[in-house]
Short mmCIF file of C-alpha atoms (C1' of nucleotides) in Angstrom, two decimals:
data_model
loop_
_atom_site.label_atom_id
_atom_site.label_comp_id
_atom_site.label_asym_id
_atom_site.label_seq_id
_atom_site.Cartn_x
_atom_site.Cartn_y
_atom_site.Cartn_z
CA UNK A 1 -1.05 4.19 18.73
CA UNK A 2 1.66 2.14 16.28
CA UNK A 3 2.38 2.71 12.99
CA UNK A 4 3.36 -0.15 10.64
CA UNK A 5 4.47 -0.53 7.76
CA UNK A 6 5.75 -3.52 5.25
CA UNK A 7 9.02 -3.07 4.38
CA UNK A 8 10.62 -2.75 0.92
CA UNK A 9 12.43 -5.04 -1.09
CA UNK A 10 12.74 -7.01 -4.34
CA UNK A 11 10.47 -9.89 -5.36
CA UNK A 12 10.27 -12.65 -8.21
CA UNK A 13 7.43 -14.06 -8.96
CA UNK A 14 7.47 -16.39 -11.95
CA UNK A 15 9.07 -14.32 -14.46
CA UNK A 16 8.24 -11.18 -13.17
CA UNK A 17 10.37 -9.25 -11.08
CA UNK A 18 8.64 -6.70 -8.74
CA UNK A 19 10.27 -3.63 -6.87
CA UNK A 20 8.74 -3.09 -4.20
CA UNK A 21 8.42 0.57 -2.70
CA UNK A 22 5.75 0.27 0.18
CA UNK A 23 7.69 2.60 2.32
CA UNK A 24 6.18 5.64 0.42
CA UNK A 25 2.99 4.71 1.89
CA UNK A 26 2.07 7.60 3.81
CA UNK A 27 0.06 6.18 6.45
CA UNK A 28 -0.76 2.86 7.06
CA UNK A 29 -3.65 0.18 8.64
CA UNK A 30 -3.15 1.39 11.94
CA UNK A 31 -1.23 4.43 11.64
CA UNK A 32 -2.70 8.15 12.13
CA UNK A 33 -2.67 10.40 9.63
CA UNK A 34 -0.11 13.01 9.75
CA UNK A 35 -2.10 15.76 11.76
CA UNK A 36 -5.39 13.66 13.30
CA UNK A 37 -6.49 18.00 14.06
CA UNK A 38 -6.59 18.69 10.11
CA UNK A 39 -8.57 14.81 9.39
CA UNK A 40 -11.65 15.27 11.71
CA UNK A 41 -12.97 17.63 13.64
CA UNK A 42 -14.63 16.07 17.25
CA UNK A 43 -17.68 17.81 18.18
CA UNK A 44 -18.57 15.48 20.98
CA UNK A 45 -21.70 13.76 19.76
CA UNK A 46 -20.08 13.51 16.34
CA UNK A 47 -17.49 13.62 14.48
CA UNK A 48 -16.87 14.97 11.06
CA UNK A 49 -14.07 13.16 8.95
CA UNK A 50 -12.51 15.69 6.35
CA UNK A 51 -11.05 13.65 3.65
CA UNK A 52 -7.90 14.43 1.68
CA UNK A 53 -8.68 15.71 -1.88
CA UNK A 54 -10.08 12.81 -4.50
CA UNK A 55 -12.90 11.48 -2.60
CA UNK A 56 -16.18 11.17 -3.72
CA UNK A 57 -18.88 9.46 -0.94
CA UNK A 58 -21.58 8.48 -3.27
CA UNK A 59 -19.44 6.59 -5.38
CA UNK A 60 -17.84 4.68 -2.02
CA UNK A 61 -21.54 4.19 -1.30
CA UNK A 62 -22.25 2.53 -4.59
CA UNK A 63 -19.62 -0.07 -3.75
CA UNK A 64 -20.64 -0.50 -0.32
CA UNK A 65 -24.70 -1.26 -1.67
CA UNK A 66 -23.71 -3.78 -3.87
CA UNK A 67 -25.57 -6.68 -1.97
CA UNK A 68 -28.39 -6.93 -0.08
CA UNK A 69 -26.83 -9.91 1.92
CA UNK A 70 -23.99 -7.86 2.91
CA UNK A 71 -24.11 -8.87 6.68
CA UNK A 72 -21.65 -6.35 8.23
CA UNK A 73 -23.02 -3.02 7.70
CA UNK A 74 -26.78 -1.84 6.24
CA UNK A 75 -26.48 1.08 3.53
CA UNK A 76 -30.66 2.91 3.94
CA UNK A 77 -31.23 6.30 2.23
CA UNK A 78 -27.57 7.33 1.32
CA UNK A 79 -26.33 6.42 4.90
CA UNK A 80 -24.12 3.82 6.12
CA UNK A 81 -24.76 2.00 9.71
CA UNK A 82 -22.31 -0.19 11.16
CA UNK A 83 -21.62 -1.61 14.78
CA UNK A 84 -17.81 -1.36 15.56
CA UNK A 85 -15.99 -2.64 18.25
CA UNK A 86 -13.35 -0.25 19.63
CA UNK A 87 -11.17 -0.57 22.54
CA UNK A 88 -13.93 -3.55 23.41
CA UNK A 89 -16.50 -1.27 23.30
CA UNK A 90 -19.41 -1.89 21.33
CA UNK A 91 -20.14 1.38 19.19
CA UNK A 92 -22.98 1.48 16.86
CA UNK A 93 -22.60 4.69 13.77
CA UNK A 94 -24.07 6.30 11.06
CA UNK A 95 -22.05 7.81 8.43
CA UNK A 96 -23.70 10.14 5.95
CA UNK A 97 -22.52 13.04 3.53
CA UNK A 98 -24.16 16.23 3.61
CA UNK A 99 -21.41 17.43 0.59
CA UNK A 100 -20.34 14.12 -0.91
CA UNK A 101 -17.59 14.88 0.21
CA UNK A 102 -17.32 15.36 3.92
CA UNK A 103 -18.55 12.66 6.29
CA UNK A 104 -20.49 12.91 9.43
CA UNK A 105 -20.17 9.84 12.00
CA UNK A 106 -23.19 10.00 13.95
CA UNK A 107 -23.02 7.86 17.10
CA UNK A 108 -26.11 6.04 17.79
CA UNK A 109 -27.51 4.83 21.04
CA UNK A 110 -24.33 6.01 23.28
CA UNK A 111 -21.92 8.47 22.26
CA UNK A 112 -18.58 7.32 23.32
CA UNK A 113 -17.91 9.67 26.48
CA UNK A 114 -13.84 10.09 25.78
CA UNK A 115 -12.50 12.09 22.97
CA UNK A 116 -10.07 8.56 22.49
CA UNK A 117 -12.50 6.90 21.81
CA UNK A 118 -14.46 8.97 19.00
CA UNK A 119 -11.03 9.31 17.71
CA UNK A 120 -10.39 5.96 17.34
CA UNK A 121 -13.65 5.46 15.75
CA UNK A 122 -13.06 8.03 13.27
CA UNK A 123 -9.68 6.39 12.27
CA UNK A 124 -10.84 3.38 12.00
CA UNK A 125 -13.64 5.00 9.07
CA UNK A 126 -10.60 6.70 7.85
CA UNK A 127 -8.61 3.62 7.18
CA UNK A 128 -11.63 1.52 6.07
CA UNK A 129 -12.09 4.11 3.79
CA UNK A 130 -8.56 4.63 2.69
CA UNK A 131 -8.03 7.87 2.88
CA UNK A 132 -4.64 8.18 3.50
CA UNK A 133 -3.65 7.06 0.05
CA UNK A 134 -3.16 9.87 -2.24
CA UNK A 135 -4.63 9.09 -5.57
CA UNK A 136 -3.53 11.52 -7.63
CA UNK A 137 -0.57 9.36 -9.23
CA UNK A 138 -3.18 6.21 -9.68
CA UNK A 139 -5.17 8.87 -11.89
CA UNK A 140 -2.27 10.03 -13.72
CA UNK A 141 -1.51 6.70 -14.84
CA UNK A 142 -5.27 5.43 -15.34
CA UNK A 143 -5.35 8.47 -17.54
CA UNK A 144 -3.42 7.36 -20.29
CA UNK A 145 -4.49 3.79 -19.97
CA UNK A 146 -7.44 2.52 -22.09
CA UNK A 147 -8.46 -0.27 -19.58
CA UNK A 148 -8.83 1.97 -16.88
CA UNK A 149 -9.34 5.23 -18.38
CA UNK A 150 -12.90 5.42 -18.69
CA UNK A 151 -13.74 3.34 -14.90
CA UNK A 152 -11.61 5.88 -12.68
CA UNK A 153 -13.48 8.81 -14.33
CA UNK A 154 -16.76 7.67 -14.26
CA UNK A 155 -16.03 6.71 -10.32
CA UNK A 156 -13.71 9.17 -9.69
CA UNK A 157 -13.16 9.44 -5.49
CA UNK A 158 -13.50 5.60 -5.01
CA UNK A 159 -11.11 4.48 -2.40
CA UNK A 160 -10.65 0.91 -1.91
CA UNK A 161 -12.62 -0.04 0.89
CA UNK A 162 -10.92 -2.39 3.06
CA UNK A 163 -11.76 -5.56 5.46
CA UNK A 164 -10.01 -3.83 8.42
CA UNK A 165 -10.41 -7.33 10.65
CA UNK A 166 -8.34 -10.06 9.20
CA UNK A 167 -10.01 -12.73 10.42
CA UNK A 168 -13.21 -11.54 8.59
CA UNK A 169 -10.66 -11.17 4.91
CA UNK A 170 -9.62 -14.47 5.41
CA UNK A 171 -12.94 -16.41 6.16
CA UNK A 172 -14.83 -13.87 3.25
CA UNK A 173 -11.97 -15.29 0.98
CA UNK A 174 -12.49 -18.98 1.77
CA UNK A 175 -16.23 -18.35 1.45
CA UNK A 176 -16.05 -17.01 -1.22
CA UNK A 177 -13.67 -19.53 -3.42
CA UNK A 178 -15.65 -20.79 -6.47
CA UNK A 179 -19.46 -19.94 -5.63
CA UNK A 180 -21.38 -17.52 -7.12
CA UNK A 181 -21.50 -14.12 -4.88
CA UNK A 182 -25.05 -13.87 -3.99
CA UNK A 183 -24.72 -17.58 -2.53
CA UNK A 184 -21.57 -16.80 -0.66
CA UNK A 185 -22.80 -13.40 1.45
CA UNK A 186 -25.59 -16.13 2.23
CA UNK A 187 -22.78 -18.59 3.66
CA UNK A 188 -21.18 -15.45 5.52
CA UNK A 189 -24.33 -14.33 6.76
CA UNK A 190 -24.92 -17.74 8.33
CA UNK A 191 -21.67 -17.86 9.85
CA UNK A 192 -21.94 -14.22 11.30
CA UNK A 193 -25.55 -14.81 12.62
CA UNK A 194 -24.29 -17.93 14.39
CA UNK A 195 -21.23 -17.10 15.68
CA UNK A 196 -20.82 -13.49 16.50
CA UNK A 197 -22.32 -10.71 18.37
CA UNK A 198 -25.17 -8.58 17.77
CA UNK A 199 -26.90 -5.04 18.81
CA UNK A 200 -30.34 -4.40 18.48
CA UNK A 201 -31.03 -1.09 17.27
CA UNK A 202 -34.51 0.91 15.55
CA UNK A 203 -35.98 -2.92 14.49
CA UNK A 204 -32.18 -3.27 12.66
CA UNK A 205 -29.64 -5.76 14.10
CA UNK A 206 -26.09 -4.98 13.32
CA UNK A 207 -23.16 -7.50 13.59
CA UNK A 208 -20.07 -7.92 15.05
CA UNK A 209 -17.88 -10.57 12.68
CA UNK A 210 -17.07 -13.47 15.20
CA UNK A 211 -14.07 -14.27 16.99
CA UNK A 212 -11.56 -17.14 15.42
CA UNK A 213 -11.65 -18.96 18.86
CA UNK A 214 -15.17 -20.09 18.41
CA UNK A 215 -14.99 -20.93 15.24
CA UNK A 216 -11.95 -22.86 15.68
CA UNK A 217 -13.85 -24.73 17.71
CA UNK A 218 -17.13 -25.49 16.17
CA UNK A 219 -17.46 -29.32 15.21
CA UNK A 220 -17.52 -29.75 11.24
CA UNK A 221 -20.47 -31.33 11.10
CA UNK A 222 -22.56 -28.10 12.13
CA UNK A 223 -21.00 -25.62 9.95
CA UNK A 224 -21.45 -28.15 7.29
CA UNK A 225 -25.06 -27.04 7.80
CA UNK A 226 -24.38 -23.54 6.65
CA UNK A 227 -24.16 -25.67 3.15
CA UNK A 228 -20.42 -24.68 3.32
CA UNK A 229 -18.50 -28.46 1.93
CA UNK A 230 -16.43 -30.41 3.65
CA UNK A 231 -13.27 -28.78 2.45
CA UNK A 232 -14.20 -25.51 3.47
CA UNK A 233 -15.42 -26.60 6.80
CA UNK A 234 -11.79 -27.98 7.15
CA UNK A 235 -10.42 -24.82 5.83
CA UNK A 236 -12.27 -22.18 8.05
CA UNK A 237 -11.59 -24.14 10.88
CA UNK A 238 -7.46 -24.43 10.49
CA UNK A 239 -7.86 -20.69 9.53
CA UNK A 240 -9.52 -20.07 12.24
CA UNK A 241 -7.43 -21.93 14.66
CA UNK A 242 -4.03 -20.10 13.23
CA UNK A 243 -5.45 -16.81 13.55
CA UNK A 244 -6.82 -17.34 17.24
CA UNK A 245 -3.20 -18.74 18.19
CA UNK A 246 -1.55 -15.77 16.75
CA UNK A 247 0.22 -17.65 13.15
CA UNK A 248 -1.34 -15.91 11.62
CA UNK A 249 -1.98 -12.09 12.26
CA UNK A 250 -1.86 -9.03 10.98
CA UNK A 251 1.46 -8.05 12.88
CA UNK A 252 3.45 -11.18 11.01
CA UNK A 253 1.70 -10.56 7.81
CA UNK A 254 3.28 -6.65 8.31
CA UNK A 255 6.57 -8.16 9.57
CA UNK A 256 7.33 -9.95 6.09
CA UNK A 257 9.82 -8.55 3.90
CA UNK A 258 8.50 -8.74 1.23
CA UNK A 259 4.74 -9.19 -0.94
CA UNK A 260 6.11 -12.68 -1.68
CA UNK A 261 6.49 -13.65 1.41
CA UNK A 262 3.47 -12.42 3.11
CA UNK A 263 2.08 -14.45 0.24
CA UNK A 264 3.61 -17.68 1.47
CA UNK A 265 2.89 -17.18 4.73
CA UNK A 266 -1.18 -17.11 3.80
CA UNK A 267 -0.85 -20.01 1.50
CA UNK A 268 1.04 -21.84 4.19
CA UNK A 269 -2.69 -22.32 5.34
CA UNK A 270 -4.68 -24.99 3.53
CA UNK A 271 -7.05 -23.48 1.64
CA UNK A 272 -5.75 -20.27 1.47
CA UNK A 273 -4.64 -20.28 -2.01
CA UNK A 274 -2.32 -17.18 -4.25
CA UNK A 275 -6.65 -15.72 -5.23
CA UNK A 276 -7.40 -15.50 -1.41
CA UNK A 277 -3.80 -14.64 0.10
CA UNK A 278 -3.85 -11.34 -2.47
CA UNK A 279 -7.36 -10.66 -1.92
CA UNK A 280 -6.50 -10.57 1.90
CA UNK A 281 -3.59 -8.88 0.99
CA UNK A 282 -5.35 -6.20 -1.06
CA UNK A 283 -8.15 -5.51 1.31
CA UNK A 284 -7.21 -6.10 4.62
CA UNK A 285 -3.49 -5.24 4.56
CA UNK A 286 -3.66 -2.36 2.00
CA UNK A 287 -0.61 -3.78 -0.14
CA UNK A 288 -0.69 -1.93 -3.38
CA UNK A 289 0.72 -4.19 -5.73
CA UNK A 290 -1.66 -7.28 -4.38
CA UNK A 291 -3.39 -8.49 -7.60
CA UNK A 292 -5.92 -11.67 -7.40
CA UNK A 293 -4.75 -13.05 -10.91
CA UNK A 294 -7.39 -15.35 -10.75
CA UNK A 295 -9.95 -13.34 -9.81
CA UNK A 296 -12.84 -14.37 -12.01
CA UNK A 297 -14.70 -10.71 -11.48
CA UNK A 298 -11.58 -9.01 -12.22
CA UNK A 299 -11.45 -11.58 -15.58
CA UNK A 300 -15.32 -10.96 -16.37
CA UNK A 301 -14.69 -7.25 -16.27
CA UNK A 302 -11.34 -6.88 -18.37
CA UNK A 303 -13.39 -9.23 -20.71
CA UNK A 304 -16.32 -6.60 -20.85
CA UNK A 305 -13.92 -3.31 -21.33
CA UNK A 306 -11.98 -4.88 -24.24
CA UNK A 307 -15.62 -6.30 -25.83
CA UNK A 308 -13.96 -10.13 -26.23
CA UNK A 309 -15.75 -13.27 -26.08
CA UNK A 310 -13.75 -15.09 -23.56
CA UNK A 311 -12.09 -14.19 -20.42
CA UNK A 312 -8.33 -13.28 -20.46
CA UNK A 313 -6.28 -15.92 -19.04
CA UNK A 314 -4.42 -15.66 -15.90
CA UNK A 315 -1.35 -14.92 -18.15
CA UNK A 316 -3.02 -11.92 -20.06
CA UNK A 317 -4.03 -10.60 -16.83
CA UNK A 318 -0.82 -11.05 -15.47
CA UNK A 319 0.63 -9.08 -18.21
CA UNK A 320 -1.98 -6.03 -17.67
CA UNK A 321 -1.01 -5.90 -13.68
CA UNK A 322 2.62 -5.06 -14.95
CA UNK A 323 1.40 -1.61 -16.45
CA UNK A 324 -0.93 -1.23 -13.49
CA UNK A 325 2.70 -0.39 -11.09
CA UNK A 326 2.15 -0.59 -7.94
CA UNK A 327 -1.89 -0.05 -8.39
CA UNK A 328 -2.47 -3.20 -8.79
CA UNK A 329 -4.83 -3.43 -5.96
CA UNK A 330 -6.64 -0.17 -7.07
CA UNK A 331 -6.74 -1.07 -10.19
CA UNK A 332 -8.64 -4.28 -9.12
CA UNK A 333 -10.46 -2.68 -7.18
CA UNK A 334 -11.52 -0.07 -9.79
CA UNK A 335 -12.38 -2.92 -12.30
CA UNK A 336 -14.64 -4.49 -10.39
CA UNK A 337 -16.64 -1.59 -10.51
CA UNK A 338 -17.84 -2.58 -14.10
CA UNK A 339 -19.62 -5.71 -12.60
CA UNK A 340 -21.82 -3.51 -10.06
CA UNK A 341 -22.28 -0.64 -12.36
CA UNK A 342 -22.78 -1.40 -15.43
"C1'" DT B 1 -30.06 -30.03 -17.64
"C1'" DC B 2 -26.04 -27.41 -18.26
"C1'" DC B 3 -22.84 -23.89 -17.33
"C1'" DC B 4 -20.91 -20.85 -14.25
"C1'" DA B 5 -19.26 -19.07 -9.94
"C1'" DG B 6 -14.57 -13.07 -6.84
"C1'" DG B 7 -10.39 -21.37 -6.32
"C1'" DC B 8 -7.71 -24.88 -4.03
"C1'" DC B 9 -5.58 -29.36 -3.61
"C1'" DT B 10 -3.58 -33.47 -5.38
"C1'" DC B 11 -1.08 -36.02 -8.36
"C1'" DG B 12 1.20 -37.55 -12.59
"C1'" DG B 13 4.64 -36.07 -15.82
"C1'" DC C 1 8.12 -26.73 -11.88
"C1'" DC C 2 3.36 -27.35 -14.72
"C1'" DG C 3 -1.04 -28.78 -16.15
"C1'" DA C 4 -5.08 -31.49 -15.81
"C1'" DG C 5 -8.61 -33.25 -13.13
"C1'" DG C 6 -11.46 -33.55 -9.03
"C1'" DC C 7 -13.99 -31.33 -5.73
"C1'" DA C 8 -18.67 -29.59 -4.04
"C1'" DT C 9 -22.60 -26.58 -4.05
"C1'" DG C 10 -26.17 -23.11 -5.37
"C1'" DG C 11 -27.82 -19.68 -9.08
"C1'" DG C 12 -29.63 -18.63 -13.45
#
DNA sequence: TCCCAGGCCTCGG
DNA sequence: CCGAGGCATGGG
């Protein structure tokens, strides 16, 4: 297994300068924790994942429930089911709490017959769920900040909950560009349905997200009748076609020196713009200080914590993200909370 | 009908 | 470098 990690450096962006100190990370996207013994325990037909401290599975559950077009896992009676794809294996689990606190992967149909492979299985819940991050200096800070104060208590043990598959970030963030939410898991569900692989299990289909290649090549004119525009026909399929040649990837994106420039290398894409390169940056390459400025969810719910009429501008929020260190992302993350729950 | 939606691109200064 | 305007399309 590799570890990567971005490497450090300084960055200017506009006025602001940045230092950058990702190396402290202590695991990363595809990195093991520490001592894989002390994370999970395998008892062959399941695996129990044993979380750092600051983790709280109802309130990741909350997040994850927030639509009911959410094509890429199915959330039923405080469980989550999701069909993975691991070493090119299909694998189809069931993750529940019987704590809150610890979680039980429950493989469904076949349980995989190689200790690798539930291994890898439960690492990949362990990064989708974050929980290498230590969280305890996030709460410090949010502590004695009146934006977030009141958010990372009432959903204390949220971790962000990433897009592990870059392909998937990027296409969710073109989707998603300036439609309302409920219209755009309807685009993604139309796009998964279409193009990507599915496993029939208890009258419940689960879905793999489809490979770039296929969409690369799908003629215009068809996706354009997933009610997706002519722009972002063009854009998914350039996106597409740079992340099935290997432009774009998750390696390069990792190989960049610095936030900045993985930035510019997603925005060398047309119609990847600075919302979608951070918000691929934030959930599918776990940077810290990735911050979608013009995030219109993260605008809505400063706008609700402070009581104002209007939404901040891009330059207010700007200005908040420099007290938010190098929790940007969780901070984001965090906010958006206020739009699901109230 | 109107405004809004987890923006991006182009183009004129 | 920046700001305004256009783009497209469904939801409420």
């Amino acid at each position: 297994l590799k570890s990567h990690r971005f490497l450090g450096g300084i960055i200017i962006k506009g006025k602001d300068v940045i230092t950058k100190t990702m190396s402290d990370r202590k695991y990363s996207l595809a990195g093991l924790p520490p001592d894989a013994s002390e994370a999970w325990r395998d008892y062959g037909d399941r695996v129990v994942i044993i979380p750092s401290e600051d983790f709280c599975f109802n309130e990741n559950l909350k997040y994850l429930a927030r639509s009911e077009n959410e094509c890429m896992y199915r959330v039923a009676d405080n469980k989550v089911y999701k069909l993975l794809l691991i070493e090119g294996q299909e694998v189809l689990i069931e993750l529940s709490s019987p704590d809150d606190f610890h979680m039980n992967i429950r493989f469904l149909e076949d349980v995989p017959c190689t200790k690798y492979m539930r291994d890898l299985t439960a690492k990949y819940i362990w990064d989708w769920f974050d929980l290498g991050t230590d969280l305890r200096p996030f709460y410090k800070m949010a502590a004695s900040d009146p934006l977030l104060k009141s958010i990372t208590e009432k959903h204390h043990g949220l971790r962000l909950i990433g897009v592990p598959n870059l392909f998937e970030a990027i296409v969710w963030s073109i989707v998603g560009q300036q439609v309302n939410l409920t219209f755009a898991y309807r685009l993604k569900r139309r796009i998964v349905e279409h193009f990507g692989r599915s496993h029939k299990w208890n009258g419940e289909q689960y879905w793999l997200f489809p490979n770039p290649c296929d969409i690369a090549a799908a003629p215009i004119a068809f996706l354009r009748t997933f009610q997706l525009t002519q722009r972002k026909c063009e854009y998914l399929i350039e996106a597409a076609k740079r992340v099935s040649e290997g432009t774009l990837s998750i390696k390069a994106l990792q190989q960049s020196r610095s936030v900045r420039e993985a930035e510019q290398l997603l925005c060398a894409t047309r119609g990847i713009g600075p919302w979608s390169a951070n918000y691929v940056l934030m959930r599918c390459l776990r940077e810290p200080e990735a911050f979608p400025v013009e995030d219109v969810g993260l605008q809505n719910a400063v706008k609700t914590l402070l009581g104002q009429e209007k939404k901040p501008t891009p330059k207010e929020i700007r200005e908040l993200g420099q007290r938010f260190g190098k929790w940007k992302s969780y901070a984001t993350f965090y906010l958006w909370m206020v739009l699901y729950a109230g």
